[in-house]
Structure formats: C-alpha cells, structure tokens
CSV table of C-alpha atoms in Angstrom, one decimal:
chain,number,residue,atom,x,y,z
B,16,MET,CA,-18.6,4.0,-40.0
B,17,MET,CA,-18.1,0.5,-38.5
B,18,MET,CA,-14.5,0.4,-39.7
B,19,MET,CA,-13.9,3.7,-37.7
B,20,MET,CA,-15.7,2.3,-34.7
B,21,ILE,CA,-13.6,-0.8,-34.2
B,22,PRO,CA,-10.2,0.9,-33.8
B,23,MET,CA,-11.8,3.5,-31.5
B,24,MET,CA,-13.1,0.6,-29.3
B,25,MET,CA,-9.6,-1.0,-29.4
B,26,MET,CA,-8.0,2.2,-28.3
B,27,MET,CA,-10.6,2.6,-25.5
B,28,MET,CA,-9.9,-0.9,-24.4
B,29,ILE,CA,-6.1,-0.3,-24.4
B,30,VAL,CA,-6.6,2.9,-22.5
B,31,MET,CA,-8.8,1.2,-19.9
B,32,MET,CA,-6.3,-1.6,-19.5
B,33,MET,CA,-3.5,1.0,-19.0
B,34,MET,CA,-5.7,2.9,-16.5
B,35,ILE,CA,-6.6,0.0,-14.3
B,36,PRO,CA,-3.0,-0.6,-13.0
B,37,MET,CA,-2.5,3.1,-12.7
B,38,MET,CA,-5.6,3.3,-10.5
B,39,MET,CA,-4.3,0.4,-8.5
B,40,MET,CA,-0.9,2.0,-8.1
B,41,MET,CA,-2.6,5.3,-7.0
B,42,MET,CA,-4.7,3.4,-4.5
B,43,ILE,CA,-1.7,1.6,-3.1
B,44,VAL,CA,0.2,4.9,-2.9
B,45,MET,CA,-2.7,6.6,-1.2
B,46,MET,CA,-2.9,3.8,1.3
B,47,MET,CA,0.9,4.0,2.0
B,48,MET,CA,0.6,7.8,2.5
B,49,MET,CA,-2.3,7.3,4.9
B,50,VAL,CA,-0.2,4.6,6.8
B,51,MET,CA,2.8,6.9,6.9
B,52,MET,CA,0.7,9.8,8.2
B,53,MET,CA,-0.8,7.5,10.9
B,54,MET,CA,2.7,6.4,11.9
B,55,ILE,CA,4.0,10.0,12.0
B,56,MET,CA,0.9,11.0,14.1
B,57,MET,CA,1.5,8.0,16.4
B,58,MET,CA,5.2,8.9,16.8
B,59,MET,CA,4.3,12.6,17.5
B,60,MET,CA,1.8,11.4,20.1
B,61,MET,CA,4.4,9.1,21.7
B,62,VAL,CA,6.9,11.9,21.8
B,63,MET,CA,4.3,14.3,23.3
B,64,MET,CA,3.5,11.6,26.0
B,65,MET,CA,7.2,11.1,26.7
B,66,MET,CA,7.7,14.8,27.1
B,67,MET,CA,4.7,15.1,29.4
B,68,VAL,CA,6.1,12.2,31.5
B,69,MET,CA,9.5,13.7,31.6
B,70,MET,CA,8.1,17.1,32.7
B,71,MET,CA,6.0,15.3,35.4
B,72,MET,CA,9.1,13.5,36.5
B,73,MET,CA,11.1,16.7,36.7
B,74,VAL,CA,8.3,18.4,38.7
B,75,MET,CA,8.1,15.4,41.0
B,76,MET,CA,11.9,15.5,41.5
B,77,MET,CA,11.8,19.2,42.2
B,78,MET,CA,8.9,18.8,44.7
B,79,ALA,CA,10.7,15.9,46.4
B,80,VAL,CA,13.9,17.9,46.6
B,81,LEU,CA,12.0,20.8,48.1
B,82,ILE,CA,10.2,18.6,50.6
B,83,ILE,CA,13.5,16.9,51.6
B,84,SER,CA,15.2,20.2,52.0
B,85,ILE,CA,12.3,21.5,54.2
B,86,ILE,CA,12.5,18.3,56.3
B,87,LEU,CA,16.3,18.6,56.6
B,88,ASN,CA,16.0,22.2,57.6
B,89,TYR,CA,13.4,21.3,60.3
B,90,ILE,CA,15.7,18.5,61.6
B,91,PHE,CA,18.7,20.8,61.7
B,92,LEU,CA,16.7,23.6,63.3
C-alpha cells in the first residue's frame, strides 16, 4: 500500500507544481484582459465625449451663423 502511495504523492506534487504557473499565467491573462477592456472603455468614452463636443461646436457655429445673418439682415434692412 505504501509503495503505491508514494508515486501517487509524487504525481500529485508534480501536477500541483505544473498547476501553479498555469494559474499565475491565467491570473496575468485575466488582468491583461481587464486592463484592455478598461482601455477600450476609456477610448470609447473619449470618442463619445469628442463627438459630443464636435456636435456642440457645430450647433454653436450654426447658431452663431444664424445670429450673424439675422443681425446683418437687420443692418441691411
């Protein structure tokens, strides 16, 4: 019985040793994935903000053009 036990223990030890780096790798990969996701989310947010700013600028420009045209019309009239 004992003779059977020792190789089993050895095998278990080897498997555990193999598993630990695998687990570490998995953890690192998970962390990387999380970071990538965060980066993508940040980029998306930045793009959305830029789009909003651009839209606001366009609206402001249009409003300014309208106001200027109205003022010019008043002046000419």
